[in-house]
PDB file of C-alpha atoms in Angstrom:
ATOM      1  CA  UNK A   1      34.740  11.814 -21.183  1.00  0.00           C
ATOM      2  CA  UNK A   2      31.891  12.112 -18.744  1.00  0.00           C
ATOM      3  CA  UNK A   3      29.414  12.212 -21.596  1.00  0.00           C
ATOM      4  CA  UNK A   4      30.911   9.066 -22.926  1.00  0.00           C
ATOM      5  CA  UNK A   5      30.628   7.366 -19.550  1.00  0.00           C
ATOM      6  CA  UNK A   6      27.030   8.410 -19.071  1.00  0.00           C
ATOM      7  CA  UNK A   7      26.142   7.310 -22.565  1.00  0.00           C
ATOM      8  CA  UNK A   8      27.743   3.980 -21.832  1.00  0.00           C
ATOM      9  CA  UNK A   9      25.919   3.643 -18.515  1.00  0.00           C
ATOM     10  CA  UNK A  10      22.497   4.450 -19.940  1.00  0.00           C
ATOM     11  CA  UNK A  11      22.766   2.749 -23.287  1.00  0.00           C
ATOM     12  CA  UNK A  12      20.624  -0.375 -23.383  1.00  0.00           C
ATOM     13  CA  UNK A  13      20.142  -0.653 -27.089  1.00  0.00           C
ATOM     14  CA  UNK A  14      21.234  -3.821 -28.777  1.00  0.00           C
ATOM     15  CA  UNK A  15      22.360  -5.579 -25.567  1.00  0.00           C
ATOM     16  CA  UNK A  16      20.840  -7.685 -22.809  1.00  0.00           C
ATOM     17  CA  UNK A  17      22.496  -7.104 -19.436  1.00  0.00           C
ATOM     18  CA  UNK A  18      22.584  -9.701 -16.724  1.00  0.00           C
ATOM     19  CA  UNK A  19      21.170  -8.683 -13.371  1.00  0.00           C
ATOM     20  CA  UNK A  20      24.704  -8.349 -11.959  1.00  0.00           C
ATOM     21  CA  UNK A  21      25.832  -6.152 -14.817  1.00  0.00           C
ATOM     22  CA  UNK A  22      22.805  -3.929 -14.567  1.00  0.00           C
ATOM     23  CA  UNK A  23      23.362  -3.589 -10.807  1.00  0.00           C
ATOM     24  CA  UNK A  24      26.947  -2.663 -11.275  1.00  0.00           C
ATOM     25  CA  UNK A  25      26.123  -0.142 -14.021  1.00  0.00           C
ATOM     26  CA  UNK A  26      23.455   1.429 -11.879  1.00  0.00           C
ATOM     27  CA  UNK A  27      25.928   1.666  -8.861  1.00  0.00           C
ATOM     28  CA  UNK A  28      28.494   3.376 -11.116  1.00  0.00           C
ATOM     29  CA  UNK A  29      25.879   5.880 -12.115  1.00  0.00           C
ATOM     30  CA  UNK A  30      24.964   6.533  -8.433  1.00  0.00           C
ATOM     31  CA  UNK A  31      28.637   6.966  -7.576  1.00  0.00           C
ATOM     32  CA  UNK A  32      28.950   9.756 -10.192  1.00  0.00           C
ATOM     33  CA  UNK A  33      25.914  11.437  -8.806  1.00  0.00           C
ATOM     34  CA  UNK A  34      26.955  11.251  -5.256  1.00  0.00           C
ATOM     35  CA  UNK A  35      30.280  12.796  -6.069  1.00  0.00           C
ATOM     36  CA  UNK A  36      28.527  15.569  -7.985  1.00  0.00           C
ATOM     37  CA  UNK A  37      30.322  14.607 -11.373  1.00  0.00           C
ATOM     38  CA  UNK A  38      27.091  15.064 -13.417  1.00  0.00           C
ATOM     39  CA  UNK A  39      26.152  18.610 -12.234  1.00  0.00           C
ATOM     40  CA  UNK A  40      26.375  19.851 -15.850  1.00  0.00           C
ATOM     41  CA  UNK A  41      23.264  17.745 -16.677  1.00  0.00           C
ATOM     42  CA  UNK A  42      19.754  18.928 -15.684  1.00  0.00           C
ATOM     43  CA  UNK A  43      17.917  16.736 -13.249  1.00  0.00           C
ATOM     44  CA  UNK A  44      14.981  16.316 -15.622  1.00  0.00           C
ATOM     45  CA  UNK A  45      17.314  14.988 -18.292  1.00  0.00           C
ATOM     46  CA  UNK A  46      18.960  12.643 -15.792  1.00  0.00           C
ATOM     47  CA  UNK A  47      15.527  11.350 -14.685  1.00  0.00           C
ATOM     48  CA  UNK A  48      14.485  10.760 -18.331  1.00  0.00           C
ATOM     49  CA  UNK A  49      17.656   8.817 -18.917  1.00  0.00           C
ATOM     50  CA  UNK A  50      17.321   6.761 -15.673  1.00  0.00           C
ATOM     51  CA  UNK A  51      13.791   5.783 -16.347  1.00  0.00           C
ATOM     52  CA  UNK A  52      14.445   4.905 -19.888  1.00  0.00           C
ATOM     53  CA  UNK A  53      17.323   2.628 -18.888  1.00  0.00           C
ATOM     54  CA  UNK A  54      15.282   1.136 -16.043  1.00  0.00           C
ATOM     55  CA  UNK A  55      17.681   2.344 -13.450  1.00  0.00           C
ATOM     56  CA  UNK A  56      15.132   2.888 -10.753  1.00  0.00           C
ATOM     57  CA  UNK A  57      17.560   3.211  -7.954  1.00  0.00           C
ATOM     58  CA  UNK A  58      18.990   6.185  -9.777  1.00  0.00           C
ATOM     59  CA  UNK A  59      15.533   7.611 -10.369  1.00  0.00           C
ATOM     60  CA  UNK A  60      14.796   7.219  -6.612  1.00  0.00           C
ATOM     61  CA  UNK A  61      18.006   9.099  -5.783  1.00  0.00           C
ATOM     62  CA  UNK A  62      17.013  11.934  -8.063  1.00  0.00           C
ATOM     63  CA  UNK A  63      13.478  12.126  -6.704  1.00  0.00           C
ATOM     64  CA  UNK A  64      14.882  12.228  -3.243  1.00  0.00           C
ATOM     65  CA  UNK A  65      17.236  15.062  -4.190  1.00  0.00           C
ATOM     66  CA  UNK A  66      14.347  16.991  -5.553  1.00  0.00           C
ATOM     67  CA  UNK A  67      12.133  16.194  -2.527  1.00  0.00           C
ATOM     68  CA  UNK A  68       9.668  14.781  -5.003  1.00  0.00           C
ATOM     69  CA  UNK A  69       8.422  11.867  -2.894  1.00  0.00           C
ATOM     70  CA  UNK A  70       5.252  11.104  -4.852  1.00  0.00           C
ATOM     71  CA  UNK A  71       7.132   8.926  -7.356  1.00  0.00           C
ATOM     72  CA  UNK A  72       9.298   6.885  -4.983  1.00  0.00           C
ATOM     73  CA  UNK A  73       7.006   3.960  -4.360  1.00  0.00           C
ATOM     74  CA  UNK A  74       6.612   3.307  -8.100  1.00  0.00           C
ATOM     75  CA  UNK A  75      10.454   3.155  -8.380  1.00  0.00           C
ATOM     76  CA  UNK A  76      10.357   0.167  -5.988  1.00  0.00           C
ATOM     77  CA  UNK A  77       7.459  -1.460  -7.671  1.00  0.00           C
ATOM     78  CA  UNK A  78       9.009  -1.283 -11.148  1.00  0.00           C
ATOM     79  CA  UNK A  79      12.244  -2.694  -9.878  1.00  0.00           C
ATOM     80  CA  UNK A  80      12.188  -6.468 -10.075  1.00  0.00           C
ATOM     81  CA  UNK A  81      15.056  -6.680  -7.493  1.00  0.00           C
ATOM     82  CA  UNK A  82      13.612  -4.312  -4.910  1.00  0.00           C
ATOM     83  CA  UNK A  83       9.823  -4.907  -5.135  1.00  0.00           C
ATOM     84  CA  UNK A  84       9.378  -6.335  -1.636  1.00  0.00           C
ATOM     85  CA  UNK A  85      11.586  -3.563  -0.119  1.00  0.00           C
ATOM     86  CA  UNK A  86       8.761  -1.127  -0.805  1.00  0.00           C
ATOM     87  CA  UNK A  87       7.051  -2.241   2.409  1.00  0.00           C
ATOM     88  CA  UNK A  88      10.107  -1.318   4.476  1.00  0.00           C
ATOM     89  CA  UNK A  89      10.080   2.079   2.867  1.00  0.00           C
ATOM     90  CA  UNK A  90       6.442   2.522   3.666  1.00  0.00           C
ATOM     91  CA  UNK A  91       6.812   1.477   7.306  1.00  0.00           C
ATOM     92  CA  UNK A  92       9.901   3.637   7.794  1.00  0.00           C
ATOM     93  CA  UNK A  93       8.142   6.829   6.600  1.00  0.00           C
ATOM     94  CA  UNK A  94       4.471   6.164   7.215  1.00  0.00           C
ATOM     95  CA  UNK A  95       4.394   8.784   9.941  1.00  0.00           C
ATOM     96  CA  UNK A  96       6.375  11.390   8.058  1.00  0.00           C
ATOM     97  CA  UNK A  97       3.808  13.834   6.708  1.00  0.00           C
ATOM     98  CA  UNK A  98       5.857  15.306   3.935  1.00  0.00           C
ATOM     99  CA  UNK A  99       6.304  11.841   2.452  1.00  0.00           C
ATOM    100  CA  UNK A 100       2.539  11.550   1.927  1.00  0.00           C
ATOM    101  CA  UNK A 101       2.645   7.792   2.354  1.00  0.00           C
ATOM    102  CA  UNK A 102      -1.109   7.368   2.690  1.00  0.00           C
ATOM    103  CA  UNK A 103      -1.752   9.046  -0.604  1.00  0.00           C
ATOM    104  CA  UNK A 104       0.899   6.963  -2.307  1.00  0.00           C
ATOM    105  CA  UNK A 105      -0.384   3.811  -0.694  1.00  0.00           C
ATOM    106  CA  UNK A 106      -3.916   4.503  -2.088  1.00  0.00           C
ATOM    107  CA  UNK A 107      -2.578   5.331  -5.580  1.00  0.00           C
ATOM    108  CA  UNK A 108      -0.397   2.215  -5.760  1.00  0.00           C
ATOM    109  CA  UNK A 109      -2.612  -0.127  -3.694  1.00  0.00           C
ATOM    110  CA  UNK A 110      -3.386  -2.623  -6.381  1.00  0.00           C
ATOM    111  CA  UNK A 111       0.275  -3.095  -7.328  1.00  0.00           C
ATOM    112  CA  UNK A 112       1.154  -3.417  -3.586  1.00  0.00           C
ATOM    113  CA  UNK A 113      -1.359  -6.341  -3.227  1.00  0.00           C
ATOM    114  CA  UNK A 114       0.076  -7.955  -6.313  1.00  0.00           C
ATOM    115  CA  UNK A 115       3.564  -7.912  -4.742  1.00  0.00           C
ATOM    116  CA  UNK A 116       2.433  -9.201  -1.391  1.00  0.00           C
ATOM    117  CA  UNK A 117      -1.132  -9.417  -0.244  1.00  0.00           C
ATOM    118  CA  UNK A 118      -0.041 -10.441   3.260  1.00  0.00           C
ATOM    119  CA  UNK A 119       2.274  -7.430   3.876  1.00  0.00           C
ATOM    120  CA  UNK A 120      -0.186  -5.039   2.311  1.00  0.00           C
ATOM    121  CA  UNK A 121      -2.978  -6.308   4.491  1.00  0.00           C
ATOM    122  CA  UNK A 122      -0.820  -6.012   7.639  1.00  0.00           C
ATOM    123  CA  UNK A 123      -0.265  -2.310   6.856  1.00  0.00           C
ATOM    124  CA  UNK A 124      -3.952  -1.860   6.203  1.00  0.00           C
ATOM    125  CA  UNK A 125      -4.890  -3.524   9.517  1.00  0.00           C
ATOM    126  CA  UNK A 126      -2.357  -1.472  11.430  1.00  0.00           C
ATOM    127  CA  UNK A 127      -2.752   2.002   9.839  1.00  0.00           C
ATOM    128  CA  UNK A 128      -5.878   2.134   7.642  1.00  0.00           C
ATOM    129  CA  UNK A 129      -8.519  -0.175   9.175  1.00  0.00           C
ATOM    130  CA  UNK A 130     -11.298   2.325   8.501  1.00  0.00           C
ATOM    131  CA  UNK A 131     -10.467   2.193   4.684  1.00  0.00           C
ATOM    132  CA  UNK A 132     -10.870  -1.591   4.280  1.00  0.00           C
ATOM    133  CA  UNK A 133     -14.131  -1.255   2.354  1.00  0.00           C
ATOM    134  CA  UNK A 134     -12.593   1.382   0.074  1.00  0.00           C
ATOM    135  CA  UNK A 135      -9.583  -0.798  -0.580  1.00  0.00           C
ATOM    136  CA  UNK A 136     -11.873  -3.767  -1.384  1.00  0.00           C
ATOM    137  CA  UNK A 137     -13.758  -1.578  -3.904  1.00  0.00           C
ATOM    138  CA  UNK A 138     -10.504  -0.629  -5.624  1.00  0.00           C
ATOM    139  CA  UNK A 139      -9.957  -4.388  -6.338  1.00  0.00           C
ATOM    140  CA  UNK A 140     -13.355  -5.022  -7.775  1.00  0.00           C
ATOM    141  CA  UNK A 141     -11.995  -5.334 -11.354  1.00  0.00           C
ATOM    142  CA  UNK A 142      -9.614  -8.054 -10.203  1.00  0.00           C
ATOM    143  CA  UNK A 143     -11.492 -10.721  -8.235  1.00  0.00           C
ATOM    144  CA  UNK A 144      -8.411 -12.818  -7.602  1.00  0.00           C
ATOM    145  CA  UNK A 145      -6.551  -9.871  -5.982  1.00  0.00           C
ATOM    146  CA  UNK A 146      -9.611  -8.902  -4.066  1.00  0.00           C
ATOM    147  CA  UNK A 147     -10.096 -12.438  -2.663  1.00  0.00           C
ATOM    148  CA  UNK A 148      -6.495 -12.890  -1.502  1.00  0.00           C
ATOM    149  CA  UNK A 149      -6.518  -9.409   0.102  1.00  0.00           C
ATOM    150  CA  UNK A 150      -9.782 -10.042   1.961  1.00  0.00           C
ATOM    151  CA  UNK A 151      -8.615 -13.449   2.949  1.00  0.00           C
ATOM    152  CA  UNK A 152      -5.528 -11.972   4.619  1.00  0.00           C
ATOM    153  CA  UNK A 153      -7.690  -9.329   6.338  1.00  0.00           C
ATOM    154  CA  UNK A 154      -9.910 -12.109   7.756  1.00  0.00           C
ATOM    155  CA  UNK A 155      -6.861 -14.063   8.906  1.00  0.00           C
ATOM    156  CA  UNK A 156      -5.768 -10.904  10.740  1.00  0.00           C
ATOM    157  CA  UNK A 157      -8.858 -11.309  13.008  1.00  0.00           C
ATOM    158  CA  UNK A 158     -10.585  -8.190  11.606  1.00  0.00           C
ATOM    159  CA  UNK A 159     -14.319  -8.062  11.634  1.00  0.00           C
ATOM    160  CA  UNK A 160     -15.426  -7.257   8.141  1.00  0.00           C
ATOM    161  CA  UNK A 161     -18.905  -6.083   7.121  1.00  0.00           C
ATOM    162  CA  UNK A 162     -20.719  -9.228   5.894  1.00  0.00           C
ATOM    163  CA  UNK A 163     -21.416  -7.707   2.445  1.00  0.00           C
ATOM    164  CA  UNK A 164     -17.610  -7.491   1.833  1.00  0.00           C
ATOM    165  CA  UNK A 165     -16.879 -10.952   3.101  1.00  0.00           C
ATOM    166  CA  UNK A 166     -19.461 -12.529   0.834  1.00  0.00           C
ATOM    167  CA  UNK A 167     -18.975 -10.553  -2.408  1.00  0.00           C
ATOM    168  CA  UNK A 168     -16.443 -13.015  -3.862  1.00  0.00           C
ATOM    169  CA  UNK A 169     -16.995 -16.821  -4.238  1.00  0.00           C
ATOM    170  CA  UNK A 170     -19.898 -16.489  -1.790  1.00  0.00           C
ATOM    171  CA  UNK A 171     -17.812 -17.526   1.185  1.00  0.00           C
ATOM    172  CA  UNK A 172     -20.778 -18.177   3.383  1.00  0.00           C
ATOM    173  CA  UNK A 173     -18.844 -19.921   6.190  1.00  0.00           C
ATOM    174  CA  UNK A 174     -16.530 -16.906   6.551  1.00  0.00           C
ATOM    175  CA  UNK A 175     -19.507 -14.521   6.609  1.00  0.00           C
ATOM    176  CA  UNK A 176     -21.280 -16.647   9.180  1.00  0.00           C
ATOM    177  CA  UNK A 177     -18.059 -16.666  11.280  1.00  0.00           C
ATOM    178  CA  UNK A 178     -17.944 -12.861  11.126  1.00  0.00           C
ATOM    179  CA  UNK A 179     -21.586 -12.691  12.186  1.00  0.00           C
ATOM    180  CA  UNK A 180     -20.879 -15.033  15.059  1.00  0.00           C
ATOM    181  CA  UNK A 181     -17.907 -12.893  16.226  1.00  0.00           C
ATOM    182  CA  UNK A 182     -20.187  -9.941  16.181  1.00  0.00           C
ATOM    183  CA  UNK A 183     -22.699 -11.709  18.465  1.00  0.00           C
ATOM    184  CA  UNK A 184     -25.212 -12.106  15.609  1.00  0.00           C
ATOM    185  CA  UNK A 185     -25.801 -15.789  16.248  1.00  0.00           C
ATOM    186  CA  UNK A 186     -29.318 -15.884  14.727  1.00  0.00           C
ATOM    187  CA  UNK A 187     -28.190 -14.276  11.494  1.00  0.00           C
ATOM    188  CA  UNK A 188     -25.232 -16.652  11.280  1.00  0.00           C
ATOM    189  CA  UNK A 189     -27.371 -19.850  11.543  1.00  0.00           C
ATOM    190  CA  UNK A 190     -29.888 -18.442   9.135  1.00  0.00           C
ATOM    191  CA  UNK A 191     -27.121 -17.829   6.578  1.00  0.00           C
ATOM    192  CA  UNK A 192     -25.772 -21.404   6.904  1.00  0.00           C
ATOM    193  CA  UNK A 193     -29.182 -23.075   6.739  1.00  0.00           C
ATOM    194  CA  UNK A 194     -30.183 -20.967   3.784  1.00  0.00           C
ATOM    195  CA  UNK A 195     -27.343 -22.733   1.884  1.00  0.00           C
ATOM    196  CA  UNK A 196     -27.976 -26.154   3.496  1.00  0.00           C
ATOM    197  CA  UNK A 197     -24.691 -26.088   5.373  1.00  0.00           C
ATOM    198  CA  UNK A 198     -25.992 -28.399   8.088  1.00  0.00           C
ATOM    199  CA  UNK A 199     -22.630 -29.604   9.440  1.00  0.00           C
ATOM    200  CA  UNK A 200     -21.446 -26.010   9.870  1.00  0.00           C
ATOM    201  CA  UNK A 201     -24.797 -25.224  11.477  1.00  0.00           C
ATOM    202  CA  UNK A 202     -24.293 -27.968  14.001  1.00  0.00           C
ATOM    203  CA  UNK A 203     -20.854 -26.717  14.852  1.00  0.00           C
ATOM    204  CA  UNK A 204     -22.324 -23.140  15.238  1.00  0.00           C
ATOM    205  CA  UNK A 205     -25.007 -24.449  17.664  1.00  0.00           C
ATOM    206  CA  UNK A 206     -22.389 -26.345  19.682  1.00  0.00           C
ATOM    207  CA  UNK A 207     -20.341 -23.209  20.049  1.00  0.00           C
ATOM    208  CA  UNK A 208     -23.464 -21.245  20.855  1.00  0.00           C
ATOM    209  CA  UNK A 209     -24.196 -23.647  23.678  1.00  0.00           C
ATOM    210  CA  UNK A 210     -20.850 -22.691  25.237  1.00  0.00           C
ATOM    211  CA  UNK A 211     -21.333 -18.900  24.939  1.00  0.00           C
ATOM    212  CA  UNK A 212     -25.045 -18.233  25.063  1.00  0.00           C
ATOM    213  CA  UNK A 213     -27.583 -18.671  27.811  1.00  0.00           C
ATOM    214  CA  UNK A 214     -29.890 -21.652  27.747  1.00  0.00           C
ATOM    215  CA  UNK A 215     -32.647 -19.796  25.919  1.00  0.00           C
ATOM    216  CA  UNK A 216     -30.273 -18.517  23.234  1.00  0.00           C
ATOM    217  CA  UNK A 217     -28.779 -21.907  22.684  1.00  0.00           C
ATOM    218  CA  UNK A 218     -32.133 -23.570  22.592  1.00  0.00           C
ATOM    219  CA  UNK A 219     -33.252 -21.062  19.987  1.00  0.00           C
ATOM    220  CA  UNK A 220     -30.344 -21.965  17.714  1.00  0.00           C
ATOM    221  CA  UNK A 221     -31.022 -25.756  18.020  1.00  0.00           C
ATOM    222  CA  UNK A 222     -34.715 -25.139  17.311  1.00  0.00           C
ATOM    223  CA  UNK A 223     -33.875 -23.226  14.134  1.00  0.00           C
ATOM    224  CA  UNK A 224     -31.636 -26.083  13.050  1.00  0.00           C
ATOM    225  CA  UNK A 225     -34.143 -28.800  13.795  1.00  0.00           C
ATOM    226  CA  UNK A 226     -36.950 -26.832  12.013  1.00  0.00           C
ATOM    227  CA  UNK A 227     -34.872 -26.414   8.867  1.00  0.00           C
ATOM    228  CA  UNK A 228     -36.329 -28.191   5.826  1.00  0.00           C
ATOM    229  CA  UNK A 229     -33.291 -30.064   4.715  1.00  0.00           C
ATOM    230  CA  UNK A 230     -32.809 -30.558   0.956  1.00  0.00           C
ATOM    231  CA  UNK A 231     -29.817 -32.809   1.601  1.00  0.00           C
ATOM    232  CA  UNK A 232     -29.852 -36.364   2.952  1.00  0.00           C
ATOM    233  CA  UNK A 233     -26.553 -36.085   4.738  1.00  0.00           C
ATOM    234  CA  UNK A 234     -28.139 -35.747   8.170  1.00  0.00           C
ATOM    235  CA  UNK A 235     -31.255 -37.434   9.444  1.00  0.00           C
ATOM    236  CA  UNK A 236     -33.398 -36.049  12.140  1.00  0.00           C
ATOM    237  CA  UNK A 237     -32.090 -38.656  14.504  1.00  0.00           C
ATOM    238  CA  UNK A 238     -28.571 -37.490  13.896  1.00  0.00           C
ATOM    239  CA  UNK A 239     -29.519 -33.878  14.546  1.00  0.00           C
ATOM    240  CA  UNK A 240     -31.276 -34.852  17.769  1.00  0.00           C
ATOM    241  CA  UNK A 241     -28.241 -36.808  18.843  1.00  0.00           C
ATOM    242  CA  UNK A 242     -26.060 -33.735  18.091  1.00  0.00           C
ATOM    243  CA  UNK A 243     -28.399 -31.562  20.207  1.00  0.00           C
ATOM    244  CA  UNK A 244     -28.756 -34.002  23.101  1.00  0.00           C
ATOM    245  CA  UNK A 245     -25.383 -33.255  24.843  1.00  0.00           C
ATOM    246  CA  UNK A 246     -26.020 -29.561  24.810  1.00  0.00           C
ATOM    247  CA  UNK A 247     -29.757 -29.485  25.740  1.00  0.00           C
ATOM    248  CA  UNK A 248     -31.148 -31.425  28.755  1.00  0.00           C
ATOM    249  CA  UNK A 249     -33.463 -34.189  27.631  1.00  0.00           C
ATOM    250  CA  UNK A 250     -36.552 -32.563  29.201  1.00  0.00           C
ATOM    251  CA  UNK A 251     -35.873 -29.308  27.319  1.00  0.00           C
ATOM    252  CA  UNK A 252     -35.111 -31.249  24.121  1.00  0.00           C
ATOM    253  CA  UNK A 253     -38.562 -32.936  24.349  1.00  0.00           C
ATOM    254  CA  UNK A 254     -40.146 -29.529  24.778  1.00  0.00           C
ATOM    255  CA  UNK A 255     -37.952 -28.097  22.055  1.00  0.00           C
ATOM    256  CA  UNK A 256     -39.380 -30.381  19.370  1.00  0.00           C
ATOM    257  CA  UNK A 257     -42.861 -30.843  20.754  1.00  0.00           C
ATOM    258  CA  UNK A 258     -44.310 -28.327  18.336  1.00  0.00           C
ATOM    259  CA  UNK A 259     -42.055 -29.130  15.441  1.00  0.00           C
ATOM    260  CA  UNK A 260     -43.862 -30.653  12.449  1.00  0.00           C
ATOM    261  CA  UNK A 261     -41.619 -33.714  11.999  1.00  0.00           C
ATOM    262  CA  UNK A 262     -44.316 -36.287  12.516  1.00  0.00           C
ATOM    263  CA  UNK A 263     -43.747 -38.720  15.272  1.00  0.00           C
ATOM    264  CA  UNK A 264     -40.610 -37.607  17.032  1.00  0.00           C
ATOM    265  CA  UNK A 265     -41.417 -39.323  20.405  1.00  0.00           C
ATOM    266  CA  UNK A 266     -40.046 -42.601  19.097  1.00  0.00           C
ATOM    267  CA  UNK A 267     -36.893 -40.920  18.036  1.00  0.00           C
ATOM    268  CA  UNK A 268     -36.440 -39.254  21.342  1.00  0.00           C
ATOM    269  CA  UNK A 269     -37.149 -42.451  23.167  1.00  0.00           C
ATOM    270  CA  UNK A 270     -34.474 -44.144  21.093  1.00  0.00           C
ATOM    271  CA  UNK A 271     -32.027 -41.435  21.868  1.00  0.00           C
ATOM    272  CA  UNK A 272     -32.786 -41.547  25.590  1.00  0.00           C
ATOM    273  CA  UNK A 273     -32.537 -45.347  25.526  1.00  0.00           C
ATOM    274  CA  UNK A 274     -29.102 -45.080  23.879  1.00  0.00           C
ATOM    275  CA  UNK A 275     -28.120 -42.433  26.426  1.00  0.00           C
ATOM    276  CA  UNK A 276     -29.204 -44.685  29.384  1.00  0.00           C
ATOM    277  CA  UNK A 277     -27.359 -47.611  27.831  1.00  0.00           C
ATOM    278  CA  UNK A 278     -24.214 -45.543  27.418  1.00  0.00           C
ATOM    279  CA  UNK A 279     -24.473 -44.366  31.132  1.00  0.00           C
ATOM    280  CA  UNK A 280     -24.913 -47.946  32.281  1.00  0.00           C
ATOM    281  CA  UNK A 281     -21.953 -49.150  30.188  1.00  0.00           C
ATOM    282  CA  UNK A 282     -19.764 -46.264  31.636  1.00  0.00           C
ATOM    283  CA  UNK A 283     -20.936 -47.090  35.166  1.00  0.00           C
ATOM    284  CA  UNK A 284     -20.050 -50.728  34.690  1.00  0.00           C
ATOM    285  CA  UNK A 285     -16.650 -49.917  33.233  1.00  0.00           C
ATOM    286  CA  UNK A 286     -15.840 -47.624  36.156  1.00  0.00           C
ATOM    287  CA  UNK A 287     -16.780 -50.369  38.683  1.00  0.00           C
ATOM    288  CA  UNK A 288     -14.555 -52.870  36.866  1.00  0.00           C
ATOM    289  CA  UNK A 289     -11.736 -50.466  36.779  1.00  0.00           C
ATOM    290  CA  UNK A 290     -12.135 -49.745  40.456  1.00  0.00           C
ATOM    291  CA  UNK A 291     -11.951 -53.435  41.224  1.00  0.00           C
ATOM    292  CA  UNK A 292      -8.871 -53.846  39.084  1.00  0.00           C
ATOM    293  CA  UNK A 293      -7.194 -50.998  40.873  1.00  0.00           C
ATOM    294  CA  UNK A 294      -8.143 -52.439  44.300  1.00  0.00           C
ATOM    295  CA  UNK A 295      -6.827 -55.876  43.579  1.00  0.00           C
ATOM    296  CA  UNK A 296      -3.773 -54.456  41.952  1.00  0.00           C
ATOM    297  CA  UNK A 297      -2.962 -52.498  45.109  1.00  0.00           C
ATOM    298  CA  UNK A 298      -3.741 -55.598  47.329  1.00  0.00           C
ATOM    299  CA  UNK A 299      -1.360 -57.724  45.221  1.00  0.00           C
ATOM    300  CA  UNK A 300       1.421 -55.167  45.471  1.00  0.00           C
ATOM    301  CA  UNK A 301       1.059 -54.922  49.296  1.00  0.00           C
ATOM    302  CA  UNK A 302       1.186 -58.704  49.621  1.00  0.00           C
ATOM    303  CA  UNK A 303       4.434 -58.754  47.676  1.00  0.00           C
TER     304      UNK A 303
END
């Protein structure tokens, strides 16, 4: 009778089970195992039957009973119902040496990324930060997986080697940001200007003015102004306007005095004239506002 039951539980030929039916069949099989009703069958035979019938919960149970932990993660990954639960298993046993989670994580890394690049990257950042480059190399034959994995790593505020950050889609902005985070401001602006990313270069210079000393900030703006732009998106006047709030006018004049842009004096004079006009307008506005407030208070007191 038990043989008949087992045959019925494992027979998948000529029928398509619903997810519910498959789950119930698998649970019945687990109940028989837990009550030791199938002790007359060898474990290897049971494993073969479980894998052939895609009863991966049963296979996991048998592997656990044998203390064969090297095949448990694949049981999760092959099970469409429990794929995402693999990360709970990893986190629960990651510090249990006999489970050899690190070795299993390496072997099944590509499949784990395919299930969830976010959860995989979180585990990498927390437990295997020194292996990021190795993990990236493991995904080189699948550029899409590699890109989503590295994207999650970058979002996790991890400083990647520039070579890794730039190997897919030439994500120069991300690479420049990593260089900036590492304090390599000059290398960051050079990379952006090399690819004519003027707007990103301006933003980098603005941030540099907040974090660097005056000499370092001036050096960044000089590199930006000296760049031979191939695009017409930004004129020299626009660049000087961008630099003006972050570099004193006297230093700005000195900054471009040796730059081969032709006659920049007229441009600077125009900028300074605009600046003076803006200051005058602001001063006049403040005076008018002061008068309005004064008369407003006077009127209230009279009432």
